Amino acid sequence: MSYKSVLPAERLPVGVMLAFTGGFLDAYTYLCRGNVFATAQTGNLVLLGLKAAAGEWHRVLYYFVPISAFMLGILLAEFMKSRCSERLFFEWEHAVLFIEVLLLLGIGFVPNTVPNILVNTTVSFICSLQVHTFRTVVGAPYASTMCTGNMRSAMEHLYRYLSTKDRAAARMVGVYGLIVGTFCAGAAISAWLTALFGVKSVWLCCFTLLFASVLIFKGKAKQ
């Protein structure tokens, strides 16, 4: 597959920006908003189970709400996808990014005195929109808000390259490696910035998402 044939929203620079945002937000909500993983729900499901086993039912609700918001975002994204033409879905991709930007801008103004469940629910919702709307990079499936599947795909392609010397598989190892590395970099930078700027550090994600939107728009204009 040539680079020009890849849809603008599936190009690697866009995937990198989204993965950085995913890693940043996961660390942000954990470090700054009450130890919740708001971008992917595996950790929250585990914590929910632990709290249920301990009989801490108020804490069960604390984790159940962002999980529910994540599922709601998936339903909304799937509904829009099923109702949109190709042109309208391109506009929906931009709408998702701008929804994220506006909500994250608002989150930066929410002080720690406000219950964290409000922020974590919002982040879970917008990240579910992102991960379900942007599902492929250079034509291959990936996730921008979690890394388990990306690491599995990287190792799958690595084995294929070692077995067959397929250069396309080698390129995909690099693609997935870059996505995973960028996700980790986002988490690391989040830890650094939250220590310096607290809740307002989330505003960096507004810039990365706007940059991703510009990349998509420019790519579409060149097609």
mmCIF file with all atom_site columns, C-alpha atoms in Angstrom:
data_model
loop_
_atom_site.group_PDB
_atom_site.id
_atom_site.type_symbol
_atom_site.label_atom_id
_atom_site.label_alt_id
_atom_site.label_comp_id
_atom_site.label_asym_id
_atom_site.label_entity_id
_atom_site.label_seq_id
_atom_site.pdbx_PDB_ins_code
_atom_site.Cartn_x
_atom_site.Cartn_y
_atom_site.Cartn_z
_atom_site.occupancy
_atom_site.B_iso_or_equiv
_atom_site.pdbx_formal_charge
_atom_site.auth_seq_id
_atom_site.auth_comp_id
_atom_site.auth_asym_id
_atom_site.auth_atom_id
_atom_site.pdbx_PDB_model_num
ATOM 1   C CA . MET A 1 1   ? 0.000   0.000   0.000  1.00 0.00 ? 1   MET A CA 1
ATOM 2   C CA . SER A 1 2   ? 1.441   3.351   -1.047 1.00 0.00 ? 2   SER A CA 1
ATOM 3   C CA . TYR A 1 3   ? 1.433   6.276   1.345  1.00 0.00 ? 3   TYR A CA 1
ATOM 4   C CA . LYS A 1 4   ? -0.749  8.336   -1.005 1.00 0.00 ? 4   LYS A CA 1
ATOM 5   C CA . SER A 1 5   ? -3.437  5.648   -1.033 1.00 0.00 ? 5   SER A CA 1
ATOM 6   C CA . VAL A 1 6   ? -3.807  5.774   2.751  1.00 0.00 ? 6   VAL A CA 1
ATOM 7   C CA . LEU A 1 7   ? -6.725  7.838   3.994  1.00 0.00 ? 7   LEU A CA 1
ATOM 8   C CA . PRO A 1 8   ? -5.647  11.103  5.680  1.00 0.00 ? 8   PRO A CA 1
ATOM 9   C CA . ALA A 1 9   ? -6.933  10.016  9.112  1.00 0.00 ? 9   ALA A CA 1
ATOM 10  C CA . GLU A 1 10  ? -4.979  6.742   8.835  1.00 0.00 ? 10  GLU A CA 1
ATOM 11  C CA . ARG A 1 11  ? -1.572  8.249   8.145  1.00 0.00 ? 11  ARG A CA 1
ATOM 12  C CA . LEU A 1 12  ? 1.193   7.643   10.631 1.00 0.00 ? 12  LEU A CA 1
ATOM 13  C CA . PRO A 1 13  ? 1.693   11.248  11.853 1.00 0.00 ? 13  PRO A CA 1
ATOM 14  C CA . VAL A 1 14  ? -1.992  11.373  12.809 1.00 0.00 ? 14  VAL A CA 1
ATOM 15  C CA . GLY A 1 15  ? -1.711  8.035   14.612 1.00 0.00 ? 15  GLY A CA 1
ATOM 16  C CA . VAL A 1 16  ? 1.338   9.296   16.485 1.00 0.00 ? 16  VAL A CA 1
ATOM 17  C CA . MET A 1 17  ? -0.485  12.431  17.676 1.00 0.00 ? 17  MET A CA 1
ATOM 18  C CA . LEU A 1 18  ? -3.471  10.389  18.838 1.00 0.00 ? 18  LEU A CA 1
ATOM 19  C CA . ALA A 1 19  ? -1.301  7.804   20.601 1.00 0.00 ? 19  ALA A CA 1
ATOM 20  C CA . PHE A 1 20  ? 0.602   10.564  22.396 1.00 0.00 ? 20  PHE A CA 1
ATOM 21  C CA . THR A 1 21  ? -2.715  12.016  23.538 1.00 0.00 ? 21  THR A CA 1
ATOM 22  C CA . GLY A 1 22  ? -3.908  8.602   24.722 1.00 0.00 ? 22  GLY A CA 1
ATOM 23  C CA . GLY A 1 23  ? -0.798  8.016   26.818 1.00 0.00 ? 23  GLY A CA 1
ATOM 24  C CA . PHE A 1 24  ? -0.895  11.525  28.207 1.00 0.00 ? 24  PHE A CA 1
ATOM 25  C CA . LEU A 1 25  ? -4.529  11.289  29.294 1.00 0.00 ? 25  LEU A CA 1
ATOM 26  C CA . ASP A 1 26  ? -4.111  7.868   30.877 1.00 0.00 ? 26  ASP A CA 1
ATOM 27  C CA . ALA A 1 27  ? -1.287  9.157   33.068 1.00 0.00 ? 27  ALA A CA 1
ATOM 28  C CA . TYR A 1 28  ? -3.103  12.445  33.695 1.00 0.00 ? 28  TYR A CA 1
ATOM 29  C CA . THR A 1 29  ? -6.261  10.856  35.092 1.00 0.00 ? 29  THR A CA 1
ATOM 30  C CA . TYR A 1 30  ? -4.262  8.388   37.160 1.00 0.00 ? 30  TYR A CA 1
ATOM 31  C CA . LEU A 1 31  ? -1.825  10.886  38.646 1.00 0.00 ? 31  LEU A CA 1
ATOM 32  C CA . CYS A 1 32  ? -4.000  13.970  38.823 1.00 0.00 ? 32  CYS A CA 1
ATOM 33  C CA . ARG A 1 33  ? -7.608  12.782  38.947 1.00 0.00 ? 33  ARG A CA 1
ATOM 34  C CA . GLY A 1 34  ? -7.933  10.064  41.553 1.00 0.00 ? 34  GLY A CA 1
ATOM 35  C CA . ASN A 1 35  ? -6.054  6.988   40.274 1.00 0.00 ? 35  ASN A CA 1
ATOM 36  C CA . VAL A 1 36  ? -8.457  6.141   37.454 1.00 0.00 ? 36  VAL A CA 1
ATOM 37  C CA . PHE A 1 37  ? -7.441  4.875   34.010 1.00 0.00 ? 37  PHE A CA 1
ATOM 38  C CA . ALA A 1 38  ? -9.875  6.846   31.860 1.00 0.00 ? 38  ALA A CA 1
ATOM 39  C CA . THR A 1 39  ? -8.649  6.055   28.331 1.00 0.00 ? 39  THR A CA 1
ATOM 40  C CA . ALA A 1 40  ? -8.848  2.247   28.525 1.00 0.00 ? 40  ALA A CA 1
ATOM 41  C CA . GLN A 1 41  ? -11.072 0.382   30.906 1.00 0.00 ? 41  GLN A CA 1
ATOM 42  C CA . THR A 1 42  ? -9.169  -2.833  31.736 1.00 0.00 ? 42  THR A CA 1
ATOM 43  C CA . GLY A 1 43  ? -7.561  -1.309  34.812 1.00 0.00 ? 43  GLY A CA 1
ATOM 44  C CA . ASN A 1 44  ? -10.856 0.160   35.950 1.00 0.00 ? 44  ASN A CA 1
ATOM 45  C CA . LEU A 1 45  ? -12.607 -3.199  35.582 1.00 0.00 ? 45  LEU A CA 1
ATOM 46  C CA . VAL A 1 46  ? -9.917  -4.817  37.740 1.00 0.00 ? 46  VAL A CA 1
ATOM 47  C CA . LEU A 1 47  ? -10.181 -2.070  40.353 1.00 0.00 ? 47  LEU A CA 1
ATOM 48  C CA . LEU A 1 48  ? -13.987 -2.330  40.278 1.00 0.00 ? 48  LEU A CA 1
ATOM 49  C CA . GLY A 1 49  ? -13.737 -6.058  40.959 1.00 0.00 ? 49  GLY A CA 1
ATOM 50  C CA . LEU A 1 50  ? -11.304 -5.513  43.813 1.00 0.00 ? 50  LEU A CA 1
ATOM 51  C CA . LYS A 1 51  ? -13.552 -2.923  45.434 1.00 0.00 ? 51  LYS A CA 1
ATOM 52  C CA . ALA A 1 52  ? -16.597 -5.175  45.012 1.00 0.00 ? 52  ALA A CA 1
ATOM 53  C CA . ALA A 1 53  ? -14.744 -8.053  46.670 1.00 0.00 ? 53  ALA A CA 1
ATOM 54  C CA . ALA A 1 54  ? -13.868 -5.744  49.553 1.00 0.00 ? 54  ALA A CA 1
ATOM 55  C CA . GLY A 1 55  ? -17.482 -4.603  49.883 1.00 0.00 ? 55  GLY A CA 1
ATOM 56  C CA . GLU A 1 56  ? -16.558 -0.969  49.133 1.00 0.00 ? 56  GLU A CA 1
ATOM 57  C CA . TRP A 1 57  ? -19.664 -0.302  47.074 1.00 0.00 ? 57  TRP A CA 1
ATOM 58  C CA . HIS A 1 58  ? -19.202 3.451   46.877 1.00 0.00 ? 58  HIS A CA 1
ATOM 59  C CA . ARG A 1 59  ? -15.834 2.805   45.220 1.00 0.00 ? 59  ARG A CA 1
ATOM 60  C CA . VAL A 1 60  ? -17.469 0.333   42.835 1.00 0.00 ? 60  VAL A CA 1
ATOM 61  C CA . LEU A 1 61  ? -19.665 3.179   41.584 1.00 0.00 ? 61  LEU A CA 1
ATOM 62  C CA . TYR A 1 62  ? -16.589 5.396   41.318 1.00 0.00 ? 62  TYR A CA 1
ATOM 63  C CA . TYR A 1 63  ? -15.101 3.041   38.717 1.00 0.00 ? 63  TYR A CA 1
ATOM 64  C CA . PHE A 1 64  ? -18.378 1.994   37.116 1.00 0.00 ? 64  PHE A CA 1
ATOM 65  C CA . VAL A 1 65  ? -19.263 5.513   35.959 1.00 0.00 ? 65  VAL A CA 1
ATOM 66  C CA . PRO A 1 66  ? -16.232 6.058   33.651 1.00 0.00 ? 66  PRO A CA 1
ATOM 67  C CA . ILE A 1 67  ? -16.631 2.504   32.317 1.00 0.00 ? 67  ILE A CA 1
ATOM 68  C CA . SER A 1 68  ? -20.236 3.329   31.413 1.00 0.00 ? 68  SER A CA 1
ATOM 69  C CA . ALA A 1 69  ? -19.190 6.623   29.810 1.00 0.00 ? 69  ALA A CA 1
ATOM 70  C CA . PHE A 1 70  ? -16.656 4.769   27.684 1.00 0.00 ? 70  PHE A CA 1
ATOM 71  C CA . MET A 1 71  ? -19.312 2.332   26.463 1.00 0.00 ? 71  MET A CA 1
ATOM 72  C CA . LEU A 1 72  ? -21.683 5.199   25.710 1.00 0.00 ? 72  LEU A CA 1
ATOM 73  C CA . GLY A 1 73  ? -19.033 6.881   23.576 1.00 0.00 ? 73  GLY A CA 1
ATOM 74  C CA . ILE A 1 74  ? -18.567 3.675   21.561 1.00 0.00 ? 74  ILE A CA 1
ATOM 75  C CA . LEU A 1 75  ? -22.318 3.483   20.944 1.00 0.00 ? 75  LEU A CA 1
ATOM 76  C CA . LEU A 1 76  ? -22.414 7.101   19.789 1.00 0.00 ? 76  LEU A CA 1
ATOM 77  C CA . ALA A 1 77  ? -19.440 6.665   17.442 1.00 0.00 ? 77  ALA A CA 1
ATOM 78  C CA . GLU A 1 78  ? -20.956 3.492   15.972 1.00 0.00 ? 78  GLU A CA 1
ATOM 79  C CA . PHE A 1 79  ? -24.294 5.240   15.492 1.00 0.00 ? 79  PHE A CA 1
ATOM 80  C CA . MET A 1 80  ? -22.651 8.129   13.640 1.00 0.00 ? 80  MET A CA 1
ATOM 81  C CA . LYS A 1 81  ? -20.563 5.770   11.527 1.00 0.00 ? 81  LYS A CA 1
ATOM 82  C CA . SER A 1 82  ? -23.645 3.831   10.451 1.00 0.00 ? 82  SER A CA 1
ATOM 83  C CA . ARG A 1 83  ? -25.481 7.014   9.500  1.00 0.00 ? 83  ARG A CA 1
ATOM 84  C CA . CYS A 1 84  ? -22.696 8.837   7.667  1.00 0.00 ? 84  CYS A CA 1
ATOM 85  C CA . SER A 1 85  ? -21.608 8.788   4.050  1.00 0.00 ? 85  SER A CA 1
ATOM 86  C CA . GLU A 1 86  ? -17.859 8.823   3.352  1.00 0.00 ? 86  GLU A CA 1
ATOM 87  C CA . ARG A 1 87  ? -17.879 12.621  3.079  1.00 0.00 ? 87  ARG A CA 1
ATOM 88  C CA . LEU A 1 88  ? -19.895 13.059  6.244  1.00 0.00 ? 88  LEU A CA 1
ATOM 89  C CA . PHE A 1 89  ? -17.693 10.605  8.131  1.00 0.00 ? 89  PHE A CA 1
ATOM 90  C CA . PHE A 1 90  ? -14.683 12.733  7.211  1.00 0.00 ? 90  PHE A CA 1
ATOM 91  C CA . GLU A 1 91  ? -16.500 15.632  8.830  1.00 0.00 ? 91  GLU A CA 1
ATOM 92  C CA . TRP A 1 92  ? -17.341 13.423  11.810 1.00 0.00 ? 92  TRP A CA 1
ATOM 93  C CA . GLU A 1 93  ? -13.630 12.669  12.274 1.00 0.00 ? 93  GLU A CA 1
ATOM 94  C CA . HIS A 1 94  ? -12.979 16.385  12.591 1.00 0.00 ? 94  HIS A CA 1
ATOM 95  C CA . ALA A 1 95  ? -15.969 16.790  14.871 1.00 0.00 ? 95  ALA A CA 1
ATOM 96  C CA . VAL A 1 96  ? -14.595 14.145  17.238 1.00 0.00 ? 96  VAL A CA 1
ATOM 97  C CA . LEU A 1 97  ? -11.252 15.924  17.461 1.00 0.00 ? 97  LEU A CA 1
ATOM 98  C CA . PHE A 1 98  ? -12.869 19.293  18.128 1.00 0.00 ? 98  PHE A CA 1
ATOM 99  C CA . ILE A 1 99  ? -15.188 17.775  20.736 1.00 0.00 ? 99  ILE A CA 1
ATOM 100 C CA . GLU A 1 100 ? -12.092 16.400  22.458 1.00 0.00 ? 100 GLU A CA 1
ATOM 101 C CA . VAL A 1 101 ? -10.322 19.745  22.279 1.00 0.00 ? 101 VAL A CA 1
ATOM 102 C CA . LEU A 1 102 ? -13.256 21.681  23.732 1.00 0.00 ? 102 LEU A CA 1
ATOM 103 C CA . LEU A 1 103 ? -13.850 19.218  26.553 1.00 0.00 ? 103 LEU A CA 1
ATOM 104 C CA . LEU A 1 104 ? -10.159 18.973  27.448 1.00 0.00 ? 104 LEU A CA 1
ATOM 105 C CA . LEU A 1 105 ? -9.903  22.743  27.418 1.00 0.00 ? 105 LEU A CA 1
ATOM 106 C CA . GLY A 1 106 ? -12.726 22.843  29.942 1.00 0.00 ? 106 GLY A CA 1
ATOM 107 C CA . ILE A 1 107 ? -11.180 20.079  32.044 1.00 0.00 ? 107 ILE A CA 1
ATOM 108 C CA . GLY A 1 108 ? -8.080  22.209  32.511 1.00 0.00 ? 108 GLY A CA 1
ATOM 109 C CA . PHE A 1 109 ? -10.220 24.738  34.372 1.00 0.00 ? 109 PHE A CA 1
ATOM 110 C CA . VAL A 1 110 ? -11.745 22.154  36.730 1.00 0.00 ? 110 VAL A CA 1
ATOM 111 C CA . PRO A 1 111 ? -9.919  22.298  40.082 1.00 0.00 ? 111 PRO A CA 1
ATOM 112 C CA . ASN A 1 112 ? -9.071  19.264  42.184 1.00 0.00 ? 112 ASN A CA 1
ATOM 113 C CA . THR A 1 113 ? -11.730 20.324  44.658 1.00 0.00 ? 113 THR A CA 1
ATOM 114 C CA . VAL A 1 114 ? -14.382 19.164  42.176 1.00 0.00 ? 114 VAL A CA 1
ATOM 115 C CA . PRO A 1 115 ? -15.114 15.400  42.432 1.00 0.00 ? 115 PRO A CA 1
ATOM 116 C CA . ASN A 1 116 ? -12.757 13.532  40.112 1.00 0.00 ? 116 ASN A CA 1
ATOM 117 C CA . ILE A 1 117 ? -15.576 11.374  38.801 1.00 0.00 ? 117 ILE A CA 1
ATOM 118 C CA . LEU A 1 118 ? -16.787 14.302  36.686 1.00 0.00 ? 118 LEU A CA 1
ATOM 119 C CA . VAL A 1 119 ? -13.464 14.691  34.876 1.00 0.00 ? 119 VAL A CA 1
ATOM 120 C CA . ASN A 1 120 ? -12.785 10.971  34.556 1.00 0.00 ? 120 ASN A CA 1
ATOM 121 C CA . THR A 1 121 ? -16.215 10.327  33.084 1.00 0.00 ? 121 THR A CA 1
ATOM 122 C CA . THR A 1 122 ? -15.660 13.066  30.524 1.00 0.00 ? 122 THR A CA 1
ATOM 123 C CA . VAL A 1 123 ? -12.217 11.762  29.560 1.00 0.00 ? 123 VAL A CA 1
ATOM 124 C CA . SER A 1 124 ? -13.556 8.212   29.239 1.00 0.00 ? 124 SER A CA 1
ATOM 125 C CA . PHE A 1 125 ? -16.306 9.417   26.941 1.00 0.00 ? 125 PHE A CA 1
ATOM 126 C CA . ILE A 1 126 ? -14.105 11.436  24.603 1.00 0.00 ? 126 ILE A CA 1
ATOM 127 C CA . CYS A 1 127 ? -11.422 8.740   24.455 1.00 0.00 ? 127 CYS A CA 1
ATOM 128 C CA . SER A 1 128 ? -14.003 6.143   23.484 1.00 0.00 ? 128 SER A CA 1
ATOM 129 C CA . LEU A 1 129 ? -15.038 8.407   20.617 1.00 0.00 ? 129 LEU A CA 1
ATOM 130 C CA . GLN A 1 130 ? -11.400 8.671   19.559 1.00 0.00 ? 130 GLN A CA 1
ATOM 131 C CA . VAL A 1 131 ? -10.505 4.990   19.755 1.00 0.00 ? 131 VAL A CA 1
ATOM 132 C CA . HIS A 1 132 ? -13.628 3.924   17.857 1.00 0.00 ? 132 HIS A CA 1
ATOM 133 C CA . THR A 1 133 ? -13.436 6.642   15.208 1.00 0.00 ? 133 THR A CA 1
ATOM 134 C CA . PHE A 1 134 ? -9.712  6.286   14.460 1.00 0.00 ? 134 PHE A CA 1
ATOM 135 C CA . ARG A 1 135 ? -9.214  2.535   14.240 1.00 0.00 ? 135 ARG A CA 1
ATOM 136 C CA . THR A 1 136 ? -6.541  2.094   11.567 1.00 0.00 ? 136 THR A CA 1
ATOM 137 C CA . VAL A 1 137 ? -3.079  3.447   10.859 1.00 0.00 ? 137 VAL A CA 1
ATOM 138 C CA . VAL A 1 138 ? -1.494  3.010   7.394  1.00 0.00 ? 138 VAL A CA 1
ATOM 139 C CA . GLY A 1 139 ? -4.275  0.545   6.662  1.00 0.00 ? 139 GLY A CA 1
ATOM 140 C CA . ALA A 1 140 ? -3.720  -1.663  9.715  1.00 0.00 ? 140 ALA A CA 1
ATOM 141 C CA . PRO A 1 141 ? -5.823  -1.879  12.898 1.00 0.00 ? 141 PRO A CA 1
ATOM 142 C CA . TYR A 1 142 ? -4.516  -0.126  15.999 1.00 0.00 ? 142 TYR A CA 1
ATOM 143 C CA . ALA A 1 143 ? -5.694  1.575   19.173 1.00 0.00 ? 143 ALA A CA 1
ATOM 144 C CA . SER A 1 144 ? -4.613  5.076   20.165 1.00 0.00 ? 144 SER A CA 1
ATOM 145 C CA . THR A 1 145 ? -5.687  4.891   23.815 1.00 0.00 ? 145 THR A CA 1
ATOM 146 C CA . MET A 1 146 ? -4.269  1.491   24.826 1.00 0.00 ? 146 MET A CA 1
ATOM 147 C CA . CYS A 1 147 ? -1.247  -0.568  23.848 1.00 0.00 ? 147 CYS A CA 1
ATOM 148 C CA . THR A 1 148 ? -1.851  -4.288  24.451 1.00 0.00 ? 148 THR A CA 1
ATOM 149 C CA . GLY A 1 149 ? -3.229  -4.905  20.970 1.00 0.00 ? 149 GLY A CA 1
ATOM 150 C CA . ASN A 1 150 ? -0.526  -2.765  19.380 1.00 0.00 ? 150 ASN A CA 1
ATOM 151 C CA . MET A 1 151 ? 2.223   -4.761  21.094 1.00 0.00 ? 151 MET A CA 1
ATOM 152 C CA . ARG A 1 152 ? 0.595   -8.018  19.982 1.00 0.00 ? 152 ARG A CA 1
ATOM 153 C CA . SER A 1 153 ? 0.462   -6.771  16.392 1.00 0.00 ? 153 SER A CA 1
ATOM 154 C CA . ALA A 1 154 ? 4.097   -5.654  16.534 1.00 0.00 ? 154 ALA A CA 1
ATOM 155 C CA . MET A 1 155 ? 5.236   -9.098  17.646 1.00 0.00 ? 155 MET A CA 1
ATOM 156 C CA . GLU A 1 156 ? 3.034   -10.796 15.060 1.00 0.00 ? 156 GLU A CA 1
ATOM 157 C CA . HIS A 1 157 ? 4.643   -8.793  12.274 1.00 0.00 ? 157 HIS A CA 1
ATOM 158 C CA . LEU A 1 158 ? 8.093   -9.312  13.751 1.00 0.00 ? 158 LEU A CA 1
ATOM 159 C CA . TYR A 1 159 ? 7.608   -13.075 13.622 1.00 0.00 ? 159 TYR A CA 1
ATOM 160 C CA . ARG A 1 160 ? 6.358   -12.798 10.035 1.00 0.00 ? 160 ARG A CA 1
ATOM 161 C CA . TYR A 1 161 ? 9.446   -10.814 9.066  1.00 0.00 ? 161 TYR A CA 1
ATOM 162 C CA . LEU A 1 162 ? 11.824  -13.231 10.772 1.00 0.00 ? 162 LEU A CA 1
ATOM 163 C CA . SER A 1 163 ? 10.090  -16.160 9.085  1.00 0.00 ? 163 SER A CA 1
ATOM 164 C CA . THR A 1 164 ? 9.644   -14.766 5.581  1.00 0.00 ? 164 THR A CA 1
ATOM 165 C CA . LYS A 1 165 ? 11.845  -11.640 5.373  1.00 0.00 ? 165 LYS A CA 1
ATOM 166 C CA . ASP A 1 166 ? 8.742   -9.755  4.280  1.00 0.00 ? 166 ASP A CA 1
ATOM 167 C CA . ARG A 1 167 ? 9.719   -6.084  4.173  1.00 0.00 ? 167 ARG A CA 1
ATOM 168 C CA . ALA A 1 168 ? 6.121   -4.959  4.581  1.00 0.00 ? 168 ALA A CA 1
ATOM 169 C CA . ALA A 1 169 ? 5.992   -6.852  7.885  1.00 0.00 ? 169 ALA A CA 1
ATOM 170 C CA . ALA A 1 170 ? 9.214   -5.154  8.972  1.00 0.00 ? 170 ALA A CA 1
ATOM 171 C CA . ARG A 1 171 ? 7.696   -1.762  8.214  1.00 0.00 ? 171 ARG A CA 1
ATOM 172 C CA . MET A 1 172 ? 4.671   -2.598  10.333 1.00 0.00 ? 172 MET A CA 1
ATOM 173 C CA . VAL A 1 173 ? 6.941   -3.549  13.238 1.00 0.00 ? 173 VAL A CA 1
ATOM 174 C CA . GLY A 1 174 ? 8.303   -0.030  13.010 1.00 0.00 ? 174 GLY A CA 1
ATOM 175 C CA . VAL A 1 175 ? 4.821   1.488   12.782 1.00 0.00 ? 175 VAL A CA 1
ATOM 176 C CA . TYR A 1 176 ? 3.514   -0.320  15.842 1.00 0.00 ? 176 TYR A CA 1
ATOM 177 C CA . GLY A 1 177 ? 6.753   0.275   17.711 1.00 0.00 ? 177 GLY A CA 1
ATOM 178 C CA . LEU A 1 178 ? 6.451   3.993   17.056 1.00 0.00 ? 178 LEU A CA 1
ATOM 179 C CA . ILE A 1 179 ? 2.820   4.028   18.207 1.00 0.00 ? 179 ILE A CA 1
ATOM 180 C CA . VAL A 1 180 ? 3.680   2.194   21.440 1.00 0.00 ? 180 VAL A CA 1
ATOM 181 C CA . GLY A 1 181 ? 6.742   4.368   22.035 1.00 0.00 ? 181 GLY A CA 1
ATOM 182 C CA . THR A 1 182 ? 4.753   7.545   21.472 1.00 0.00 ? 182 THR A CA 1
ATOM 183 C CA . PHE A 1 183 ? 2.055   6.355   23.871 1.00 0.00 ? 183 PHE A CA 1
ATOM 184 C CA . CYS A 1 184 ? 4.723   5.803   26.539 1.00 0.00 ? 184 CYS A CA 1
ATOM 185 C CA . ALA A 1 185 ? 6.276   9.192   25.783 1.00 0.00 ? 185 ALA A CA 1
ATOM 186 C CA . GLY A 1 186 ? 2.877   10.814  26.260 1.00 0.00 ? 186 GLY A CA 1
ATOM 187 C CA . ALA A 1 187 ? 2.543   9.157   29.667 1.00 0.00 ? 187 ALA A CA 1
ATOM 188 C CA . ALA A 1 188 ? 6.049   10.236  30.692 1.00 0.00 ? 188 ALA A CA 1
ATOM 189 C CA . ILE A 1 189 ? 5.542   13.840  29.597 1.00 0.00 ? 189 ILE A CA 1
ATOM 190 C CA . SER A 1 190 ? 2.172   13.849  31.368 1.00 0.00 ? 190 SER A CA 1
ATOM 191 C CA . ALA A 1 191 ? 3.859   12.831  34.625 1.00 0.00 ? 191 ALA A CA 1
ATOM 192 C CA . TRP A 1 192 ? 6.389   15.625  34.230 1.00 0.00 ? 192 TRP A CA 1
ATOM 193 C CA . LEU A 1 193 ? 3.861   18.318  33.298 1.00 0.00 ? 193 LEU A CA 1
ATOM 194 C CA . THR A 1 194 ? 1.269   17.395  35.916 1.00 0.00 ? 194 THR A CA 1
ATOM 195 C CA . ALA A 1 195 ? 3.964   17.775  38.549 1.00 0.00 ? 195 ALA A CA 1
ATOM 196 C CA . LEU A 1 196 ? 4.608   21.294  37.248 1.00 0.00 ? 196 LEU A CA 1
ATOM 197 C CA . PHE A 1 197 ? 1.178   22.559  36.208 1.00 0.00 ? 197 PHE A CA 1
ATOM 198 C CA . GLY A 1 198 ? -1.329  20.228  37.825 1.00 0.00 ? 198 GLY A CA 1
ATOM 199 C CA . VAL A 1 199 ? -4.742  19.963  36.212 1.00 0.00 ? 199 VAL A CA 1
ATOM 200 C CA . LYS A 1 200 ? -3.904  22.536  33.524 1.00 0.00 ? 200 LYS A CA 1
ATOM 201 C CA . SER A 1 201 ? -1.288  20.232  31.992 1.00 0.00 ? 201 SER A CA 1
ATOM 202 C CA . VAL A 1 202 ? -4.080  18.570  30.004 1.00 0.00 ? 202 VAL A CA 1
ATOM 203 C CA . TRP A 1 203 ? -4.123  21.585  27.695 1.00 0.00 ? 203 TRP A CA 1
ATOM 204 C CA . LEU A 1 204 ? -1.123  20.162  25.860 1.00 0.00 ? 204 LEU A CA 1
ATOM 205 C CA . CYS A 1 205 ? -3.489  17.558  24.408 1.00 0.00 ? 205 CYS A CA 1
ATOM 206 C CA . CYS A 1 206 ? -5.542  20.341  22.844 1.00 0.00 ? 206 CYS A CA 1
ATOM 207 C CA . PHE A 1 207 ? -2.535  21.232  20.706 1.00 0.00 ? 207 PHE A CA 1
ATOM 208 C CA . THR A 1 208 ? -1.762  17.642  19.704 1.00 0.00 ? 208 THR A CA 1
ATOM 209 C CA . LEU A 1 209 ? -5.375  17.041  18.685 1.00 0.00 ? 209 LEU A CA 1
ATOM 210 C CA . LEU A 1 210 ? -5.577  20.287  16.737 1.00 0.00 ? 210 LEU A CA 1
ATOM 211 C CA . PHE A 1 211 ? -2.355  19.333  14.971 1.00 0.00 ? 211 PHE A CA 1
ATOM 212 C CA . ALA A 1 212 ? -3.858  15.937  14.093 1.00 0.00 ? 212 ALA A CA 1
ATOM 213 C CA . SER A 1 213 ? -6.916  17.711  12.696 1.00 0.00 ? 213 SER A CA 1
ATOM 214 C CA . VAL A 1 214 ? -4.743  19.970  10.548 1.00 0.00 ? 214 VAL A CA 1
ATOM 215 C CA . LEU A 1 215 ? -2.843  16.950  9.216  1.00 0.00 ? 215 LEU A CA 1
ATOM 216 C CA . ILE A 1 216 ? -6.103  15.240  8.255  1.00 0.00 ? 216 ILE A CA 1
ATOM 217 C CA . PHE A 1 217 ? -7.425  18.377  6.577  1.00 0.00 ? 217 PHE A CA 1
ATOM 218 C CA . LYS A 1 218 ? -4.232  18.901  4.570  1.00 0.00 ? 218 LYS A CA 1
ATOM 219 C CA . GLY A 1 219 ? -4.170  15.264  3.541  1.00 0.00 ? 219 GLY A CA 1
ATOM 220 C CA . LYS A 1 220 ? -7.766  15.453  2.368  1.00 0.00 ? 220 LYS A CA 1
ATOM 221 C CA . ALA A 1 221 ? -7.068  18.632  0.408  1.00 0.00 ? 221 ALA A CA 1
ATOM 222 C CA . LYS A 1 222 ? -4.234  16.912  -1.507 1.00 0.00 ? 222 LYS A CA 1
ATOM 223 C CA . GLN A 1 223 ? -6.354  13.930  -2.540 1.00 0.00 ? 223 GLN A CA 1
#
